[in-house]
Amino acid sequence: MEWANQLCENRQFGSKMTDSKYFTTTKKGEIFELKAELNSDKKEKKKEAVKKVIASMTVGKDVSALFPDVVNCMQTDNLELKKLVYLYLMNYAKSQPDMAIMAVNTFVKDCEDPNPLIRALAVRTMGCIRVDKITEYLCEPLRKCLKDEDPYVRKTAAVCVAKLHDINAQLVEDQGFLDTLKDLISDSNPMVVANAVAALSEIAESHPNSNLLDLNPQSINKLLTALNECTEWGQIFILDCLANYTPRDDRESQSICERVTPRLSHANSAVVLSAVKVLMKFMEMLPKDLDYYGTLLKKLAPPLVTLLSAEPELQYVALRNINLIVQKRPEILKHEMKVFFVKYNDPIYVKLEKLDIMIRLASQANIAQVLAELKEYATEVDVDFVRKAVRAIGRCAIKVEQSAERCVSTLLDLIQTKVNYVVQEAIVVIKDIFRKYPNKYESVIATLCENLDSLDEPEARAAMIWIVGEYAERIDNADELLESFLEGFHDESTQVQLQLLTAIVKLFLKKPTETQELVQQVLSLATQDSDNPDLRDRGYIYWRLLSTDPVAAKEVVLAEKPLISEETDLIEPTLLEELICHIGTLASVYHKPPSAFVEGSRGVMHKRLPARTGSGEGTESPDVGNVAGGSAPEAAPSIIPSQGDLLGDLLNLDLAPPTTTGPPPPTSGMQMGGMDLLGGGLDSLLGGDIGGSPAMGAGFGAAPAVMPASLNAPVGGGLGDLFDLGGGVGMPMGAYIPPKTVWLPAMKAKGLEISGTFARRAGVIQMELVLTNKAMSVMTDFAIQFNRNSFGLAPAGPLQVLTPLGPNQTIEVSLPLSTVGPVMKMDPLNNLQVAVKNNIDVFYFSCQYPISMLFVEDGKMERQVFLATWKDIPNDNESQFQIQDCHLNSDAASNKLQGSNIFTIAKRTVEGQDMLYMAIKLSNGIWVLAELKMQAGNPNYTISLKCRAPEVSQCVFQCYEAVLKN
Amino acid sequence: MIHSLFLINPSGDIFLEKHWKSVVSRSVCDYFLEAKEKALEPEDVPPVIHTPRHYLISIYRDKLFFLSVIQTEVPPLFVIEFLHRVAEMIQDYFGECSETVVKDNMVMVYELLEEMLDNGFPLATESNVLKEMIRPPTILRSVVNTLTGTSNIGDTLPTGQLSTIPWRRAGVKYTNNEAYFDVVEEIDAILDQSGTTVFAEIQGVVGACVKLSGMPDLTLSFMNPRLLDDVSFHPCVRYKRWESERVLSFIPPDGNFTLMTYHVNAQNLVAIPVYVKQSISFFESGSGGRLDVTVGPKQTMGKTVEGVMVTVHLPKTILSVNLTATQGSYTYDNGTKLLVWDIGKLNPQKLPNLRGSLSLQAGAPKPEENPSLNIDLKIQQLAISGLKVNRLDMFGEKYKPFKGVKYITKAGKFQVRT
């Protein structure tokens, strides 16, 4: 009468028959009760008990103790019970691996069941049990299921391969599952195809260089057929996969576009955006005069607009992507300005994005509308939004010259509102407007000056001070105004202090008679009372300039400034191209290349847009063709077989920044714009040629990952290297210096590329950096800082980059390091996190230093002491390693190691085996003792390391290997 | 792919977690809760959050946060679409999407989530496929199940998943065969102070409720299909036919579904059914202000405008309001500063008006921002874009179905600036 009781109970509480009843047992002994119920003979009672267990699991209670009892319920004909037990297994198998084995037999049996639903369910669940022992048993059933006659089972099995790969990648490869999966791309059922593509794409992500999705015209055709028939999710996978394909010519490109276009009308926004990605990418290849090109452009606008009427979260992602699309092809949405108008109840994150796009689309034709809107937004409630709106007005003025006057008057209106943050933002943007249109709007200065007192944000104060200094001759009381700021000089932020210094010097040069006292005051404040090196430096420079040659000072300080560019926040063209290839992904939301943030994808291939190949287009294709055709043959005429081939090859070059570090080749004809595109390719191209390296051929395809610095030094051939011999060639004394590697690619650091290595010279640890500016603007104000690290490494002085780094310039810097900085254990031990700052931004990277840098010169030890210490260190601390394939005799090895402060204490020869006993002392006083066994004729050495801090052994071993092999 | 799902209520409690791969600790939600603390409104929580090891993609729907955890590069739209599907599934199965409903049906929700994704890959998201595998609860069935020991889990192969028409199951049978279509249009508009349209567009949805036996093949045609240049279709619609003939040809899913959504934003086509005369002003002295709002019909195509409602977000410094409405009633919530005026049917002879005084908190300055008005309205039997269904034909089956089309126009984000 169990059910009757339950019914009564439910009626009593007046509730429906719901799952909440499973939560009623919260008293003690709950597990015990469940155990009894699970072992009940009554099927119904069992099922109810399993349900209770699942309910507890769902809310995060630990019911793993019931594992054996639940698994016992598994052999049943009742599908629901089976599913419930499977759910339980998936959750807890990991914590009870031995028990989980009990379930294997049932799984294997279920994989043979006549019902395809059960077969699929079994193989699906087995893949979710992340226990190594089980995966072994999974292989055979999986192999069968991949070839099952029922497509439902096949498609489930396809996903299972991805699961298995996640648990044990090696096993999947060994068992040949990847090939079977590739075969499934040609399956007759579209759902199987879609799942195979999805599984392969996921696997490919952890193997960036493998050629898993080998796309050719035949497989593309299959995918396109499946695209029409599979589910919406399958369509997303297939479209994303298609986007990786590079069509052979414009005709193929057009035919793919034609077949993808219908997806733009899909109800699922992810399908739409993936289709947009494919079209944006393949459109690149279409000749612009083609009718179809125009048609396609027109077709792209409506689906993008539709995305904006979806839920706000979808809108946000869509807007981030539209931001990229309007930068690449403004023509698509140029008539759709109004859909970006901000609505009152849009979430703030949507409002800010819309505003950004409005500015990008602003043009002479629609500027009146845009301004009216922006003015409206400036009176809204949300402070962040209002600020951005005010700033946007300024950007419109800079972008659309005809509107500048209207913008300025709008800004003045806003200043009249006296709302504090509105005024401050307005002043900041007006400063930029002055820079863009000199001698046009200075009449408003008076109004600005009225608001001097209300400015409390550094940026606004700095802007105002700049204006006063720049137009000192038109402001009668400029000296008074600036003097008033000077009173609290030390409380100001650096930005304001620097501006104030410059402004007063400007004022002095303009009105020398009245302001002599003021300028002396500020110079002494900046040079004597300040701790800020930037400020002091600037102060001294002005001081010397003024005292030695006032005329020169005037020329320097009051020099005509270059006009600021129209749009300041455009994404760099190379990055933009890459991001366009990643439309719809996280990269497109963050506007960063995937390599910058996706974990475990360090080797991700940089994608780029295909080039136009249409007939007759080759010579005049606008973006890339000119540069390639113009300058590349001049630069490297000897290795280029024919111009036609070159075009094709160069355009296929991987856009990754070069991993070698030579200075740019001295090609005078190279234009700035071209440099970005070709820099990477040409470097390795020239490198391969002159260096005679076998990588020459490969230089076309993909730049080799790391090129040793020694090879690189003669290659670059620039004067820089000759003057700075220490840079990469190596010390005569023979201390091991690892080759330079790229620590921070230009892609991640707005054009700044940093590569480098570590060295120990005459007892001083040096970090040797090569900074290359691959951006289009000058970089200045470099500084460096380390995070806390295992051995307390810290810069012993500032980063000495004295001259500004121009575009395409490279500079080598040596930074002495001390070991007295703050200590924190890192993983790996020799990891170093570095922040480098310049005038553009702060960039972070991490690198690993060879621990041999820390081996100090006084690491010699008496034999007795060595012996005693060796015995004293417990045997648990001993670790053994093999060094393979090394051909040195013991003396040579000993000499080599001594160069890196690894000192041989004793040598013993037993039965043709040389035993070297060595000692190392680390900068923090840790001793490492080593025994190196080498047998004549055997290239494999055995090394045993003993140390009180066994963590360092691995790093020390790596050093041994590196030193001995170089 | 999608790693885990957490359901979180507005006060930040996690009341359901589901992992499709290895288990991710709940603590990952702390990053989200932190962002939630920072946001002024729950709607303002950014949908994509980056944590050191995971990405959190969330939606806010029906006063619940659906938070998914992903670890590798996955298209965010894919995740967001899926999360909405989860919310729709709960709504579909249990009649509403709320914390209580999920808690009451925890095991079934869990089973459903298990069927929807496999290893993070979508498996069955079509409602009819799911319902074939896990039958939705009814009071009758749960009583019967308890008595007989049968379960909610179907043991047939979900046929729909494999056929080329995954949205329809085989062997559907009805005694009354019927097909109803609803054309629902929402007007999104921004009007400025003077009543000029700054921006206006129509979001249209053709919803369908089709209960037809067998495998009917339907063709729906419009009187004026040229209106539609920006459409998205349910996967069942044959795109080629639409391209060439401008008709919707499809084998429908069984039951309720959205056949098509469309978008009309050509300015001249968007009629604005009401006008609003308003003035909200504050005295320079800062002690208070006046409010005066009148609503009247504009382009209504001869139909009556119903369900009119005006919502005003008043400035924070408002203390109280003292207003009189000539029609309908108004409520004012001092906590949210929300003034709601429920007018009801619009009578062209006697225009409804709301006027009176606003008082500010003592010492508060004159408010800086201009409150804006949100308008709600409804017009029965009219698609404001002028879209009209011409005819519906059925092929492939012999019986004669009942057919019907309903039109309705509503206000979407309809906003009047002051």
Coordinates of N, CA, C and O in Angstrom, one line a residue, chain A residues 91-172:
Chain A
N91 N 28.0 10.9 -13.3 CA 28.4 11.8 -12.3 C 29.5 11.3 -11.3 O 30.4 12.0 -10.9
Y92 N 29.3 10.0 -10.9 CA 30.2 9.5 -9.8 C 31.2 8.5 -10.2 O 32.0 8.1 -9.4
A93 N 31.2 8.1 -11.5 CA 32.2 7.0 -11.9 C 33.6 7.5 -11.6 O 34.4 6.7 -11.1
K94 N 33.9 8.7 -11.8 CA 35.2 9.3 -11.6 C 35.7 9.0 -10.2 O 36.9 8.7 -10.0
S95 N 34.8 9.2 -9.2 CA 35.2 9.1 -7.8 C 35.3 7.6 -7.4 O 35.8 7.3 -6.3
Q96 N 34.7 6.7 -8.1 CA 34.7 5.3 -7.7 C 35.1 4.5 -8.9 O 34.3 3.6 -9.3
P97 N 36.3 4.7 -9.4 CA 36.7 4.0 -10.6 C 36.6 2.5 -10.5 O 36.2 1.8 -11.5
D98 N 36.9 1.9 -9.4 CA 36.9 0.5 -9.3 C 35.5 -0.1 -9.4 O 35.3 -1.1 -10.0
M99 N 34.6 0.6 -8.7 CA 33.2 0.2 -8.8 C 32.7 0.3 -10.2 O 31.9 -0.5 -10.6
A100 N 33.1 1.4 -10.9 CA 32.6 1.6 -12.2 C 32.8 0.5 -13.2 O 32.0 0.2 -14.1
I101 N 33.9 -0.3 -12.9 CA 34.2 -1.4 -13.8 C 33.1 -2.4 -13.8 O 32.8 -3.1 -14.8
M102 N 32.4 -2.5 -12.6 CA 31.3 -3.4 -12.5 C 30.2 -3.2 -13.6 O 29.5 -4.1 -14.0
A103 N 30.2 -1.9 -14.1 CA 29.2 -1.6 -15.0 C 29.5 -2.0 -16.5 O 28.7 -2.0 -17.3
V104 N 30.8 -2.2 -16.7 CA 31.3 -2.4 -18.0 C 30.5 -3.5 -18.8 O 30.1 -3.3 -19.9
N105 N 30.3 -4.6 -18.1 CA 29.7 -5.7 -18.8 C 28.3 -5.3 -19.4 O 27.9 -5.7 -20.5
T106 N 27.6 -4.6 -18.5 CA 26.2 -4.2 -19.0 C 26.3 -3.3 -20.2 O 25.6 -3.4 -21.1
F107 N 27.3 -2.4 -20.2 CA 27.5 -1.5 -21.3 C 27.8 -2.3 -22.6 O 27.1 -2.1 -23.6
V108 N 28.7 -3.2 -22.5 CA 29.1 -4.0 -23.6 C 27.9 -4.8 -24.2 O 27.7 -4.8 -25.4
K109 N 27.1 -5.3 -23.2 CA 26.0 -6.1 -23.7 C 24.9 -5.1 -24.4 O 24.4 -5.5 -25.4
D110 N 24.8 -4.0 -23.7 CA 23.8 -3.0 -24.3 C 24.2 -2.5 -25.7 O 23.3 -2.2 -26.5
C111 N 25.5 -2.5 -26.0 CA 26.0 -2.1 -27.3 C 25.6 -3.1 -28.4 O 25.7 -2.8 -29.6
E112 N 25.2 -4.2 -28.0 CA 24.8 -5.3 -28.9 C 23.2 -5.4 -29.0 O 22.7 -6.2 -29.7
D113 N 22.6 -4.6 -28.2 CA 21.1 -4.7 -28.1 C 20.5 -4.6 -29.5 O 20.9 -3.8 -30.3
P114 N 19.4 -5.3 -29.7 CA 18.7 -5.1 -31.0 C 18.1 -3.7 -31.2 O 17.9 -3.2 -32.3
N115 N 17.8 -3.1 -30.1 CA 17.1 -1.7 -30.1 C 18.2 -0.7 -30.3 O 19.1 -0.5 -29.5
P116 N 18.2 0.0 -31.4 CA 19.2 1.1 -31.7 C 19.3 2.1 -30.6 O 20.3 2.7 -30.3
L117 N 18.1 2.4 -30.0 CA 18.1 3.4 -29.0 C 19.0 3.0 -27.8 O 19.7 3.9 -27.3
I118 N 18.9 1.7 -27.5 CA 19.7 1.3 -26.3 C 21.2 1.2 -26.7 O 22.1 1.6 -25.9
R119 N 21.5 0.8 -28.0 CA 22.9 0.8 -28.4 C 23.5 2.2 -28.3 O 24.6 2.4 -27.8
A120 N 22.7 3.1 -28.8 CA 23.2 4.5 -28.8 C 23.4 5.0 -27.4 O 24.4 5.6 -27.1
L121 N 22.4 4.7 -26.6 CA 22.5 5.2 -25.2 C 23.7 4.6 -24.5 O 24.4 5.3 -23.7
A122 N 24.0 3.4 -24.8 CA 25.1 2.7 -24.1 C 26.4 3.3 -24.5 O 27.3 3.7 -23.7
V123 N 26.6 3.5 -25.8 CA 27.9 4.1 -26.3 C 28.0 5.5 -25.8 O 29.1 6.0 -25.5
R124 N 26.9 6.2 -25.8 CA 26.9 7.6 -25.4 C 27.3 7.7 -23.9 O 28.2 8.5 -23.5
T125 N 26.8 6.9 -23.1 CA 27.0 7.0 -21.7 C 28.5 6.5 -21.4 O 29.2 7.1 -20.5
M126 N 28.9 5.5 -22.0 CA 30.2 5.0 -21.8 C 31.3 6.1 -22.0 O 32.3 6.2 -21.3
G127 N 31.0 6.9 -23.0 CA 32.0 7.9 -23.4 C 32.0 9.0 -22.3 O 33.0 9.7 -22.2
C128 N 30.9 9.1 -21.5 CA 30.9 10.1 -20.5 C 31.5 9.7 -19.2 O 31.6 10.5 -18.3
I129 N 31.9 8.4 -19.1 CA 32.5 7.9 -17.9 C 34.0 8.1 -18.0 O 34.6 7.4 -18.7
R130 N 34.5 9.1 -17.3 CA 35.8 9.5 -17.6 C 36.8 8.7 -16.7 O 37.5 9.3 -15.9
V131 N 36.8 7.4 -16.9 CA 37.7 6.5 -16.1 C 38.6 5.8 -17.1 O 38.0 5.1 -18.0
D132 N 39.9 5.9 -16.9 CA 40.8 5.3 -17.9 C 40.5 3.8 -18.1 O 40.5 3.3 -19.2
K133 N 40.3 3.1 -17.0 CA 40.1 1.6 -17.2 C 38.9 1.3 -18.0 O 38.9 0.3 -18.8
I134 N 37.9 2.1 -18.0 CA 36.7 1.9 -18.8 C 36.9 2.2 -20.2 O 36.4 1.5 -21.1
T135 N 37.7 3.2 -20.5 CA 37.9 3.6 -21.9 C 38.5 2.4 -22.7 O 38.2 2.3 -23.9
E136 N 39.3 1.6 -22.0 CA 39.9 0.5 -22.8 C 38.8 -0.4 -23.3 O 38.9 -0.9 -24.4
Y137 N 37.8 -0.7 -22.4 CA 36.7 -1.5 -22.9 C 35.8 -0.9 -23.9 O 35.0 -1.6 -24.5
L138 N 35.9 0.4 -24.0 CA 35.0 1.1 -24.8 C 35.4 1.0 -26.3 O 34.5 1.0 -27.2
C139 N 36.7 0.7 -26.6 CA 37.1 0.8 -28.0 C 36.4 -0.2 -28.9 O 35.9 0.2 -30.0
E140 N 36.2 -1.4 -28.5 CA 35.6 -2.4 -29.4 C 34.1 -2.0 -29.7 O 33.7 -1.9 -30.9
P141 N 33.3 -1.8 -28.7 CA 31.9 -1.4 -28.9 C 31.9 -0.1 -29.8 O 31.0 0.0 -30.7
L142 N 32.8 0.8 -29.5 CA 32.7 2.1 -30.3 C 33.0 1.8 -31.7 O 32.3 2.3 -32.6
R143 N 34.0 0.9 -32.0 CA 34.3 0.7 -33.4 C 33.1 0.1 -34.1 O 32.8 0.5 -35.3
K144 N 32.4 -0.8 -33.4 CA 31.2 -1.4 -34.1 C 30.1 -0.3 -34.3 O 29.5 -0.2 -35.4
C145 N 29.9 0.5 -33.3 CA 28.9 1.5 -33.4 C 29.2 2.5 -34.5 O 28.3 3.1 -35.1
L146 N 30.4 2.8 -34.7 CA 30.8 3.8 -35.8 C 30.4 3.2 -37.1 O 30.2 4.0 -38.1
K147 N 30.3 1.9 -37.2 CA 29.9 1.3 -38.5 C 28.5 0.7 -38.4 O 28.1 -0.1 -39.2
D148 N 27.7 1.1 -37.4 CA 26.4 0.6 -37.2 C 25.5 0.8 -38.4 O 25.7 1.8 -39.1
E149 N 24.5 0.0 -38.5 CA 23.6 0.2 -39.7 C 22.7 1.3 -39.4 O 22.2 1.9 -40.4
D150 N 22.4 1.6 -38.2 CA 21.5 2.7 -37.9 C 22.2 4.0 -37.7 O 23.1 4.2 -36.9
P151 N 21.7 5.0 -38.5 CA 22.4 6.3 -38.5 C 22.4 7.0 -37.1 O 23.3 7.7 -36.7
Y152 N 21.3 6.7 -36.3 CA 21.2 7.3 -35.0 C 22.4 6.8 -34.1 O 22.9 7.6 -33.4
V153 N 22.7 5.6 -34.3 CA 23.9 5.0 -33.5 C 25.2 5.6 -34.0 O 26.0 6.0 -33.2
R154 N 25.3 5.7 -35.3 CA 26.5 6.3 -35.9 C 26.8 7.7 -35.5 O 27.9 8.1 -35.1
K155 N 25.7 8.5 -35.5 CA 25.9 9.9 -35.1 C 26.3 10.0 -33.6 O 27.0 10.9 -33.3
T156 N 25.7 9.2 -32.8 CA 26.1 9.2 -31.4 C 27.5 8.8 -31.2 O 28.2 9.3 -30.4
A157 N 27.9 7.8 -32.0 CA 29.3 7.2 -31.9 C 30.3 8.3 -32.3 O 31.4 8.4 -31.7
A158 N 29.9 9.1 -33.3 CA 30.8 10.2 -33.8 C 31.2 11.1 -32.6 O 32.4 11.4 -32.4
V159 N 30.2 11.5 -31.9 CA 30.4 12.4 -30.8 C 31.3 11.7 -29.7 O 32.1 12.3 -29.0
C160 N 31.0 10.4 -29.6 CA 31.8 9.6 -28.6 C 33.3 9.6 -28.9 O 34.1 9.6 -27.9
V161 N 33.7 9.7 -30.1 CA 35.1 9.7 -30.4 C 35.7 11.0 -29.8 O 36.8 11.0 -29.3
A162 N 34.9 12.1 -30.0 CA 35.4 13.4 -29.4 C 35.6 13.3 -27.9 O 36.5 13.8 -27.3
K163 N 34.6 12.6 -27.2 CA 34.7 12.4 -25.8 C 35.9 11.6 -25.4 O 36.7 12.0 -24.5
L164 N 36.1 10.5 -26.2 CA 37.3 9.6 -25.9 C 38.6 10.4 -26.1 O 39.5 10.3 -25.3
H165 N 38.6 11.2 -27.1 CA 39.8 12.0 -27.4 C 40.1 12.9 -26.2 O 41.3 13.1 -25.9
D166 N 39.1 13.4 -25.6 CA 39.3 14.3 -24.5 C 39.9 13.6 -23.3 O 40.7 14.2 -22.6
I167 N 39.6 12.3 -23.2 CA 40.1 11.5 -22.1 C 41.4 11.0 -22.4 O 42.4 11.0 -21.6
N168 N 41.6 10.4 -23.6 CA 42.9 9.8 -23.9 C 43.1 9.9 -25.4 O 42.7 9.1 -26.2
A169 N 43.8 11.0 -25.8 CA 44.0 11.4 -27.2 C 44.8 10.3 -27.9 O 44.5 9.9 -29.0
Q170 N 45.8 9.8 -27.2 CA 46.7 8.8 -27.8 C 45.9 7.6 -28.3 O 46.1 7.1 -29.4
L171 N 45.1 7.1 -27.4 CA 44.3 5.9 -27.6 C 43.5 6.1 -28.9 O 43.4 5.2 -29.8
V172 N 42.9 7.3 -29.1 CA 42.0 7.5 -30.2 C 42.8 7.4 -31.5 O 42.4 6.8 -32.5

